Amino acid sequence: MKIRGIKRGQTIELLEQIHSIPDGAEIIVNLELTSTEPVVAKLDLTDEERLAKLNKLFGVWQDQPELIHIFAEIDQQRHPYQGRVIDSIDKNR
């Protein structure tokens, strides 16, 4: 199985979901750089550099149809329909 990730200090952040491996399972990781260019942390990025980085990330969720279901569920949890309160005209009788 190949999966992309980003190294941040001693942590590798996975860019894809892995459902076939349970949490807490011990795994062996074979690391391979995706480019031969040295990775240099740069804090002051130009707008063009930021856009280029974002465009690389945009394609990461491509070909993951379960995301539509996941985001629909999140939307339902964030915005539950409470209905509208309507005062009855029979209350005062």
Coordinates of N, CA, C and O in Angstrom, one line a residue:
M1 N 0.8 -1.2 0.0 CA 0.0 0.0 0.0 C 0.9 1.2 0.0 O 1.8 1.3 0.8
K2 N 0.6 2.2 -0.9 CA 1.3 3.4 -0.9 C 0.4 4.5 -0.5 O -0.8 4.6 -0.9
I3 N 0.8 5.4 0.3 CA 0.0 6.6 0.8 C 0.9 7.8 0.9 O 2.1 7.6 1.3
R4 N 0.4 8.9 0.6 CA 1.2 10.2 0.7 C 1.1 10.7 2.1 O 0.1 10.6 2.8
G5 N 2.1 11.4 2.5 CA 2.1 12.1 3.8 C 3.1 13.3 3.8 O 3.9 13.5 2.9
I6 N 3.0 14.0 4.9 CA 3.9 15.2 5.0 C 4.6 15.0 6.4 O 4.0 14.8 7.4
K7 N 5.9 15.2 6.4 CA 6.7 15.1 7.6 C 6.7 16.4 8.3 O 7.0 17.4 7.7
R8 N 6.4 16.4 9.6 CA 6.4 17.6 10.4 C 7.1 17.2 11.7 O 6.5 16.6 12.6
G9 N 8.4 17.6 11.8 CA 9.2 17.1 13.0 C 9.3 15.6 13.0 O 9.8 15.0 12.0
Q10 N 8.9 15.0 14.0 CA 9.0 13.5 14.2 C 7.6 12.9 13.8 O 7.5 11.7 14.0
T11 N 6.7 13.7 13.2 CA 5.4 13.1 12.9 C 5.2 13.1 11.4 O 5.6 14.1 10.7
I12 N 4.6 12.1 10.9 CA 4.2 12.0 9.5 C 2.7 12.1 9.4 O 2.0 11.3 9.9
E13 N 2.2 13.2 8.8 CA 0.8 13.4 8.6 C 0.3 12.8 7.3 O 0.8 13.1 6.3
L14 N -0.6 11.8 7.4 CA -1.1 11.1 6.2 C -2.1 12.0 5.5 O -2.9 12.6 6.1
L15 N -2.0 12.0 4.2 CA -2.9 12.8 3.4 C -4.1 12.0 2.9 O -5.0 12.6 2.2
E16 N -4.3 10.8 3.3 CA -5.4 9.9 2.9 C -5.9 9.2 4.1 O -5.1 8.9 5.0
Q17 N -7.1 8.7 4.1 CA -7.7 7.9 5.1 C -7.2 6.5 4.9 O -7.2 6.0 3.8
I18 N -7.0 5.8 6.1 CA -6.6 4.4 6.0 C -7.6 3.7 6.9 O -7.6 3.8 8.1
H19 N -8.6 3.0 6.3 CA -9.6 2.3 7.1 C -9.2 0.8 7.3 O -9.8 0.1 8.1
S20 N -8.3 0.3 6.5 CA -8.0 -1.2 6.6 C -7.0 -1.5 7.7 O -6.8 -2.7 8.0
I21 N -6.4 -0.5 8.3 CA -5.5 -0.8 9.4 C -6.1 -0.2 10.7 O -6.4 1.0 10.8
P22 N -6.3 -1.0 11.8 CA -6.9 -0.5 13.0 C -6.0 0.4 13.8 O -4.7 0.3 13.6
D23 N -6.5 1.3 14.5 CA -5.7 2.2 15.4 C -4.9 1.4 16.4 O -5.4 0.4 16.9
G24 N -3.7 1.8 16.6 CA -2.8 1.0 17.5 C -2.0 -0.1 16.9 O -1.2 -0.7 17.6
A25 N -2.3 -0.4 15.6 CA -1.6 -1.5 15.0 C -0.1 -1.0 14.7 O 0.1 0.1 14.3
E26 N 0.8 -1.9 14.9 CA 2.2 -1.6 14.6 C 2.4 -1.8 13.1 O 2.0 -2.8 12.5
I27 N 3.1 -0.8 12.4 CA 3.3 -0.9 11.0 C 4.8 -0.6 10.7 O 5.5 -0.1 11.6
I28 N 5.2 -1.0 9.5 CA 6.6 -0.6 9.1 C 6.4 0.4 8.0 O 5.6 0.2 7.0
V29 N 7.2 1.5 8.0 CA 7.0 2.5 7.0 C 8.3 2.5 6.2 O 9.4 2.6 6.7
N30 N 8.1 2.5 4.9 CA 9.2 2.6 3.9 C 9.1 4.0 3.3 O 8.1 4.4 2.6
L31 N 10.1 4.9 3.6 CA 10.0 6.3 3.2 C 10.6 6.5 1.8 O 11.7 5.9 1.5
E32 N 10.0 7.3 1.0 CA 10.5 7.7 -0.3 C 10.1 9.1 -0.6 O 8.9 9.5 -0.5
L33 N 11.1 10.0 -1.0 CA 10.8 11.3 -1.3 C 10.1 11.4 -2.6 O 10.4 10.7 -3.6
T34 N 9.1 12.3 -2.8 CA 8.4 12.4 -4.0 C 9.2 13.3 -5.1 O 8.9 13.2 -6.2
S35 N 10.1 14.1 -4.6 CA 10.9 14.8 -5.5 C 12.4 14.8 -5.1 O 12.7 14.5 -3.9
T36 N 13.3 15.2 -6.0 CA 14.7 15.2 -5.6 C 15.1 16.5 -5.1 O 16.3 16.7 -4.6
E37 N 14.2 17.5 -5.1 CA 14.6 18.8 -4.6 C 14.7 18.8 -3.1 O 13.8 18.2 -2.4
P38 N 15.6 19.5 -2.5 CA 15.7 19.5 -1.0 C 14.5 20.3 -0.5 O 14.0 21.2 -1.0
V39 N 14.0 19.8 0.7 CA 12.9 20.4 1.3 C 13.4 21.5 2.3 O 14.2 21.2 3.2
V40 N 13.0 22.7 2.0 CA 13.5 23.8 2.8 C 12.2 24.5 3.4 O 11.3 24.9 2.7
A41 N 12.2 24.7 4.7 CA 11.1 25.4 5.3 C 11.3 26.9 5.0 O 12.3 27.5 5.3
K42 N 10.2 27.4 4.5 CA 10.2 28.8 4.1 C 9.0 29.5 4.7 O 7.9 29.1 4.5
L43 N 9.2 30.5 5.6 CA 8.1 31.1 6.3 C 7.5 32.2 5.4 O 6.3 32.4 5.5
D44 N 8.2 33.0 4.7 CA 7.7 34.1 4.0 C 7.5 33.7 2.5 O 8.4 33.8 1.7
L45 N 6.2 33.2 2.2 CA 5.9 32.8 0.9 C 5.2 33.9 0.1 O 4.4 34.6 0.7
T46 N 5.5 34.0 -1.1 CA 4.7 35.0 -2.0 C 3.4 34.4 -2.2 O 3.1 33.2 -2.0
D47 N 2.5 35.2 -2.7 CA 1.1 34.7 -3.1 C 1.2 33.6 -4.1 O 0.4 32.7 -4.0
E48 N 2.1 33.7 -5.1 CA 2.2 32.7 -6.1 C 2.7 31.4 -5.5 O 2.2 30.3 -5.9
E49 N 3.6 31.5 -4.6 CA 4.1 30.2 -3.9 C 3.0 29.6 -3.1 O 2.9 28.4 -3.1
R50 N 2.3 30.4 -2.4 CA 1.2 29.9 -1.6 C 0.1 29.2 -2.5 O -0.3 28.1 -2.2
L51 N -0.2 29.8 -3.6 CA -1.2 29.2 -4.5 C -0.6 27.9 -5.1 O -1.4 26.9 -5.3
A52 N 0.6 27.9 -5.4 CA 1.2 26.6 -6.0 C 1.1 25.5 -5.0 O 0.8 24.4 -5.3
K53 N 1.4 25.8 -3.7 CA 1.3 24.8 -2.6 C -0.1 24.3 -2.5 O -0.4 23.1 -2.3
L54 N -1.1 25.2 -2.5 CA -2.5 24.9 -2.4 C -2.9 24.0 -3.5 O -3.7 23.0 -3.4
N55 N -2.5 24.4 -4.7 CA -2.9 23.6 -5.9 C -2.4 22.1 -5.8 O -3.0 21.2 -6.3
K56 N -1.2 21.9 -5.2 CA -0.7 20.6 -5.0 C -1.6 19.8 -4.1 O -1.9 18.6 -4.3
L57 N -2.1 20.5 -3.0 CA -3.0 19.8 -2.1 C -4.4 19.6 -2.5 O -5.0 18.6 -2.1
F58 N -4.9 20.4 -3.5 CA -6.3 20.3 -3.9 C -6.5 18.9 -4.5 O -7.6 18.4 -4.4
G59 N -5.6 18.3 -5.2 CA -5.8 17.0 -5.8 C -5.7 15.8 -4.9 O -6.0 14.7 -5.3
V60 N -5.3 16.0 -3.7 CA -5.1 14.9 -2.7 C -6.5 14.2 -2.5 O -6.5 13.0 -2.3
W61 N -7.6 14.9 -2.4 CA -8.9 14.3 -2.1 C -9.6 13.8 -3.3 O -10.7 13.3 -3.3
Q62 N -9.0 13.9 -4.5 CA -9.6 13.5 -5.7 C -9.8 12.0 -5.6 O -9.1 11.3 -4.9
D63 N -10.7 11.4 -6.2 CA -10.9 9.9 -6.2 C -11.2 9.3 -4.9 O -10.8 8.2 -4.5
Q64 N -11.9 10.1 -4.0 CA -12.3 9.6 -2.7 C -13.8 9.9 -2.6 O -14.2 10.9 -1.9
P65 N -14.6 9.0 -3.2 CA -16.1 9.3 -3.2 C -16.7 9.3 -1.8 O -17.7 9.9 -1.6
E66 N -16.1 8.7 -0.8 CA -16.7 8.7 0.5 C -16.7 10.1 1.2 O -17.4 10.4 2.1
L67 N -15.9 11.0 0.6 CA -15.8 12.4 1.2 C -17.2 13.1 1.0 O -17.5 13.9 1.9
I68 N -17.9 12.8 0.0 CA -19.2 13.5 -0.2 C -20.1 13.1 0.9 O -20.8 13.9 1.6
H69 N -20.1 11.8 1.3 CA -20.9 11.4 2.4 C -20.4 12.0 3.8 O -21.2 12.4 4.6
I70 N -19.1 12.0 3.9 CA -18.6 12.5 5.2 C -18.9 14.0 5.4 O -19.4 14.4 6.4
F71 N -18.8 14.8 4.3 CA -19.1 16.2 4.4 C -20.6 16.5 4.6 O -21.0 17.4 5.2
A72 N -21.4 15.6 3.9 CA -22.8 15.8 4.1 C -23.2 15.5 5.6 O -24.1 16.2 6.1
E73 N -22.6 14.5 6.2 CA -22.9 14.2 7.6 C -22.4 15.3 8.5 O -23.1 15.7 9.4
I74 N -21.3 15.9 8.2 CA -20.8 17.0 9.0 C -21.7 18.2 8.9 O -22.1 18.8 9.9
D75 N -22.2 18.4 7.7 CA -23.1 19.6 7.5 C -24.4 19.3 8.3 O -24.9 20.3 8.9
Q76 N -24.9 18.1 8.3 CA -26.2 17.8 9.0 C -25.9 18.0 10.5 O -26.8 18.5 11.2
Q77 N -24.8 17.6 11.0 CA -24.5 17.8 12.4 C -24.3 19.3 12.8 O -24.7 19.7 13.9
R78 N -23.8 20.0 11.9 CA -23.5 21.5 12.2 C -24.8 22.3 12.1 O -25.0 23.3 12.8
H79 N -25.7 21.9 11.2 CA -26.9 22.7 10.9 C -28.1 21.9 11.0 O -28.8 21.7 10.0
P80 N -28.4 21.4 12.2 CA -29.7 20.6 12.2 C -30.9 21.5 12.1 O -30.9 22.6 12.6
Y81 N -31.9 21.0 11.4 CA -33.1 21.8 11.2 C -34.0 21.7 12.4 O -34.3 20.6 12.9
Q82 N -34.2 22.8 13.1 CA -35.0 22.8 14.3 C -36.5 23.0 14.1 O -37.3 22.9 15.0
G83 N -36.8 23.3 12.9 CA -38.2 23.6 12.6 C -38.6 25.0 13.0 O -37.8 25.7 13.6
R84 N -39.7 25.4 12.6 CA -40.2 26.8 12.9 C -41.3 26.8 13.9 O -42.2 26.0 13.8
V85 N -41.2 27.7 14.9 CA -42.2 27.8 16.0 C -43.3 28.6 15.4 O -43.1 29.7 15.0
I86 N -44.5 28.0 15.5 CA -45.7 28.7 15.0 C -46.7 28.8 16.2 O -47.0 27.8 16.8
D87 N -47.0 30.0 16.6 CA -48.0 30.2 17.6 C -49.4 29.8 17.2 O -49.8 30.2 16.1
S88 N -50.1 29.1 18.0 CA -51.4 28.6 17.6 C -52.4 29.8 18.0 O -52.3 30.4 19.0
I89 N -53.4 29.9 17.1 CA -54.4 31.0 17.4 C -55.4 30.5 18.4 O -56.2 31.2 19.0
D90 N -55.4 29.2 18.7 CA -56.3 28.6 19.7 C -55.7 28.7 21.2 O -56.4 28.3 22.1
K91 N -54.5 29.2 21.4 CA -53.9 29.3 22.7 C -54.8 30.2 23.7 O -54.9 29.8 24.8
N92 N -55.3 31.3 23.2 CA -56.0 32.2 24.1 C -57.5 31.9 24.3 O -58.2 32.6 25.0
R93 N -58.0 30.8 23.8 CA -59.4 30.5 24.0 C -59.6 29.6 25.2 O -59.0 28.9 25.7

